[in-house]
């Protein structure tokens, strides 16, 4: 992270899915794709970082599905957004990454299995998908990411600046910011 | 060698887009063109960069812009790459003489024998309005392209060329 790193174009707001307090010294934001293997690999690292920094870290997730390479990424993102409206965003998000190897093989049936595993009412999800424009939400996350210089997934922003580097450097950058806070 | 900068006329060229079809830049007069030179088919960063642009074709067309991606790979290689990645835009083959078009735009890497990762936004009159050279290993994203296209759209609305 430095002065030339692209800056987050859309500030974190109440519309975002966030874990942790708004007043935390560090906000780690991920633009991710549920079918992206690299995002799947980053998932346990983020969990570990969240555990390590506790209340000093807020984690925010935004959608960045690359639909042409990952045709299930957008349906998965839309189901997670529908789950969010029913207050089940994080369990769905976590399930999608924890079971990425399995559900991606079965397509939309794999996604339905996730809802059943989590005990989320499938009919309620279907109704939510019909009544809310979750597609627009996913698209708006995506375009906000493009405007912020997101160039692939996963793409991380630490306190509003893009972080280019591996997981170890991400942890180091967060630790430094917490120390300075 | 430095890349052609904003204000220069874009040199015209004709390159294969498929093994039996060719495309000339001049065919796109009246439309905006995004030229994306990239080093190689199949390499990880290029794939990510083009995958991102592939998601943005609708956004580009809102600005009456056509995306053309160019590397020194052959037309058959491009065909396989485009099919594998579901790209919905032309991949042009700067194959013979190798890199000649990339050289015209100042975007050829003599040492490695590939096109550099350079972007050009060209307006409806064939004038370069924005150009950007990204470090070889860095995916430049699309925010610069969108800003340049918005600049063209707003200056056209203001009545200036």
PDB file of N, CA and C in Angstrom, chain B residues 62-100:
ATOM      1  N   UNK B  62     -22.062   1.297 -24.202  1.00  0.00           N
ATOM      2  CA  UNK B  62     -22.794   2.516 -23.810  1.00  0.00           C
ATOM      3  C   UNK B  62     -22.042   3.759 -24.271  1.00  0.00           C
ATOM      4  N   UNK B  63     -20.725   3.640 -24.405  1.00  0.00           N
ATOM      5  CA  UNK B  63     -19.902   4.756 -24.877  1.00  0.00           C
ATOM      6  C   UNK B  63     -19.550   4.583 -26.359  1.00  0.00           C
ATOM      7  N   UNK B  64     -20.330   3.776 -27.060  1.00  0.00           N
ATOM      8  CA  UNK B  64     -20.099   3.493 -28.484  1.00  0.00           C
ATOM      9  C   UNK B  64     -18.659   3.068 -28.731  1.00  0.00           C
ATOM     10  N   UNK B  65     -18.129   2.250 -27.840  1.00  0.00           N
ATOM     11  CA  UNK B  65     -16.724   1.851 -27.956  1.00  0.00           C
ATOM     12  C   UNK B  65     -16.596   0.367 -28.258  1.00  0.00           C
ATOM     13  N   UNK B  66     -15.695   0.073 -29.201  1.00  0.00           N
ATOM     14  CA  UNK B  66     -15.373  -1.310 -29.553  1.00  0.00           C
ATOM     15  C   UNK B  66     -14.021  -1.672 -28.954  1.00  0.00           C
ATOM     16  N   UNK B  67     -13.955  -2.807 -28.288  1.00  0.00           N
ATOM     17  CA  UNK B  67     -12.688  -3.284 -27.735  1.00  0.00           C
ATOM     18  C   UNK B  67     -11.975  -4.170 -28.747  1.00  0.00           C
ATOM     19  N   UNK B  68     -10.686  -3.884 -28.996  1.00  0.00           N
ATOM     20  CA  UNK B  68      -9.841  -4.749 -29.826  1.00  0.00           C
ATOM     21  C   UNK B  68      -8.602  -5.089 -29.003  1.00  0.00           C
ATOM     22  N   UNK B  69      -8.353  -6.382 -28.799  1.00  0.00           N
ATOM     23  CA  UNK B  69      -7.169  -6.799 -28.041  1.00  0.00           C
ATOM     24  C   UNK B  69      -6.136  -7.324 -29.028  1.00  0.00           C
ATOM     25  N   UNK B  70      -4.874  -7.001 -28.798  1.00  0.00           N
ATOM     26  CA  UNK B  70      -3.818  -7.334 -29.764  1.00  0.00           C
ATOM     27  C   UNK B  70      -2.606  -7.956 -29.066  1.00  0.00           C
ATOM     28  N   UNK B  71      -2.166  -9.100 -29.571  1.00  0.00           N
ATOM     29  CA  UNK B  71      -0.884  -9.658 -29.138  1.00  0.00           C
ATOM     30  C   UNK B  71      -0.193 -10.251 -30.358  1.00  0.00           C
ATOM     31  N   UNK B  72       1.031 -10.745 -30.167  1.00  0.00           N
ATOM     32  CA  UNK B  72       1.777 -11.301 -31.305  1.00  0.00           C
ATOM     33  C   UNK B  72       1.416 -12.766 -31.567  1.00  0.00           C
ATOM     34  N   UNK B  73       0.507 -13.328 -30.776  1.00  0.00           N
ATOM     35  CA  UNK B  73       0.116 -14.726 -30.985  1.00  0.00           C
ATOM     36  C   UNK B  73      -0.582 -14.902 -32.332  1.00  0.00           C
ATOM     37  N   UNK B  74      -0.503 -16.091 -32.882  1.00  0.00           N
ATOM     38  CA  UNK B  74      -1.123 -16.399 -34.161  1.00  0.00           C
ATOM     39  C   UNK B  74      -2.636 -16.513 -34.064  1.00  0.00           C
ATOM     40  N   UNK B  75      -3.294 -16.433 -35.229  1.00  0.00           N
ATOM     41  CA  UNK B  75      -4.760 -16.428 -35.265  1.00  0.00           C
ATOM     42  C   UNK B  75      -5.369 -17.725 -34.712  1.00  0.00           C
ATOM     43  N   UNK B  76      -4.700 -18.864 -34.938  1.00  0.00           N
ATOM     44  CA  UNK B  76      -5.249 -20.133 -34.428  1.00  0.00           C
ATOM     45  C   UNK B  76      -5.136 -20.214 -32.914  1.00  0.00           C
ATOM     46  N   UNK B  77      -4.042 -19.677 -32.407  1.00  0.00           N
ATOM     47  CA  UNK B  77      -3.842 -19.617 -30.950  1.00  0.00           C
ATOM     48  C   UNK B  77      -4.914 -18.722 -30.323  1.00  0.00           C
ATOM     49  N   UNK B  78      -5.140 -17.552 -30.952  1.00  0.00           N
ATOM     50  CA  UNK B  78      -6.188 -16.634 -30.488  1.00  0.00           C
ATOM     51  C   UNK B  78      -7.557 -17.322 -30.477  1.00  0.00           C
ATOM     52  N   UNK B  79      -7.822 -18.092 -31.551  1.00  0.00           N
ATOM     53  CA  UNK B  79      -9.140 -18.740 -31.670  1.00  0.00           C
ATOM     54  C   UNK B  79      -9.353 -19.702 -30.500  1.00  0.00           C
ATOM     55  N   UNK B  80      -8.313 -20.476 -30.175  1.00  0.00           N
ATOM     56  CA  UNK B  80      -8.429 -21.442 -29.075  1.00  0.00           C
ATOM     57  C   UNK B  80      -8.576 -20.720 -27.737  1.00  0.00           C
ATOM     58  N   UNK B  81      -7.812 -19.655 -27.568  1.00  0.00           N
ATOM     59  CA  UNK B  81      -7.836 -18.887 -26.319  1.00  0.00           C
ATOM     60  C   UNK B  81      -9.209 -18.229 -26.116  1.00  0.00           C
ATOM     61  N   UNK B  82      -9.725 -17.600 -27.182  1.00  0.00           N
ATOM     62  CA  UNK B  82     -11.025 -16.917 -27.093  1.00  0.00           C
ATOM     63  C   UNK B  82     -12.151 -17.914 -26.797  1.00  0.00           C
ATOM     64  N   UNK B  83     -12.062 -19.104 -27.417  1.00  0.00           N
ATOM     65  CA  UNK B  83     -13.099 -20.111 -27.191  1.00  0.00           C
ATOM     66  C   UNK B  83     -13.039 -20.615 -25.746  1.00  0.00           C
ATOM     67  N   UNK B  84     -11.827 -20.872 -25.269  1.00  0.00           N
ATOM     68  CA  UNK B  84     -11.650 -21.374 -23.905  1.00  0.00           C
ATOM     69  C   UNK B  84     -12.166 -20.388 -22.860  1.00  0.00           C
ATOM     70  N   UNK B  85     -11.968 -19.086 -23.109  1.00  0.00           N
ATOM     71  CA  UNK B  85     -12.323 -18.066 -22.109  1.00  0.00           C
ATOM     72  C   UNK B  85     -13.657 -17.375 -22.381  1.00  0.00           C
ATOM     73  N   UNK B  86     -14.341 -17.785 -23.434  1.00  0.00           N
ATOM     74  CA  UNK B  86     -15.622 -17.172 -23.804  1.00  0.00           C
ATOM     75  C   UNK B  86     -15.521 -15.666 -24.038  1.00  0.00           C
ATOM     76  N   UNK B  87     -14.468 -15.251 -24.722  1.00  0.00           N
ATOM     77  CA  UNK B  87     -14.338 -13.822 -25.015  1.00  0.00           C
ATOM     78  C   UNK B  87     -15.287 -13.436 -26.143  1.00  0.00           C
ATOM     79  N   UNK B  88     -15.945 -12.290 -25.965  1.00  0.00           N
ATOM     80  CA  UNK B  88     -16.887 -11.808 -26.975  1.00  0.00           C
ATOM     81  C   UNK B  88     -16.379 -10.541 -27.655  1.00  0.00           C
ATOM     82  N   UNK B  89     -15.091 -10.493 -27.918  1.00  0.00           N
ATOM     83  CA  UNK B  89     -14.500  -9.356 -28.628  1.00  0.00           C
ATOM     84  C   UNK B  89     -13.329  -9.906 -29.438  1.00  0.00           C
ATOM     85  N   UNK B  90     -12.891  -9.181 -30.492  1.00  0.00           N
ATOM     86  CA  UNK B  90     -11.826  -9.726 -31.339  1.00  0.00           C
ATOM     87  C   UNK B  90     -10.454  -9.708 -30.662  1.00  0.00           C
ATOM     88  N   UNK B  91      -9.707 -10.785 -30.903  1.00  0.00           N
ATOM     89  CA  UNK B  91      -8.287 -10.828 -30.542  1.00  0.00           C
ATOM     90  C   UNK B  91      -7.536 -10.726 -31.858  1.00  0.00           C
ATOM     91  N   UNK B  92      -6.767  -9.667 -32.020  1.00  0.00           N
ATOM     92  CA  UNK B  92      -6.065  -9.461 -33.290  1.00  0.00           C
ATOM     93  C   UNK B  92      -4.634  -9.982 -33.187  1.00  0.00           C
ATOM     94  N   UNK B  93      -4.185 -10.489 -34.335  1.00  0.00           N
ATOM     95  CA  UNK B  93      -2.922 -11.200 -34.383  1.00  0.00           C
ATOM     96  C   UNK B  93      -1.841 -10.353 -35.050  1.00  0.00           C
ATOM     97  N   UNK B  94      -0.943  -9.813 -34.237  1.00  0.00           N
ATOM     98  CA  UNK B  94       0.145  -8.954 -34.740  1.00  0.00           C
ATOM     99  C   UNK B  94       1.356  -9.847 -35.028  1.00  0.00           C
ATOM    100  N   UNK B  95       1.139 -10.797 -35.934  1.00  0.00           N
ATOM    101  CA  UNK B  95       1.994 -11.974 -36.070  1.00  0.00           C
ATOM    102  C   UNK B  95       3.021 -11.858 -37.187  1.00  0.00           C
ATOM    103  N   UNK B  96       2.632 -11.202 -38.300  1.00  0.00           N
ATOM    104  CA  UNK B  96       3.537 -11.170 -39.463  1.00  0.00           C
ATOM    105  C   UNK B  96       3.400  -9.850 -40.193  1.00  0.00           C
ATOM    106  N   UNK B  97       4.364  -8.971 -40.307  1.00  0.00           N
ATOM    107  CA  UNK B  97       5.638  -9.113 -39.579  1.00  0.00           C
ATOM    108  C   UNK B  97       5.412  -8.927 -38.076  1.00  0.00           C
ATOM    109  N   UNK B  98       6.095  -9.758 -37.325  1.00  0.00           N
ATOM    110  CA  UNK B  98       5.816  -9.848 -35.891  1.00  0.00           C
ATOM    111  C   UNK B  98       5.922  -8.502 -35.164  1.00  0.00           C
ATOM    112  N   UNK B  99       4.830  -8.132 -34.500  1.00  0.00           N
ATOM    113  CA  UNK B  99       4.842  -6.945 -33.653  1.00  0.00           C
ATOM    114  C   UNK B  99       4.847  -5.628 -34.408  1.00  0.00           C
ATOM    115  N   UNK B 100       4.580  -5.653 -35.719  1.00  0.00           N
ATOM    116  CA  UNK B 100       4.682  -4.418 -36.515  1.00  0.00           C
ATOM    117  C   UNK B 100       3.699  -3.344 -36.032  1.00  0.00           C
TER     118      UNK B 100
END
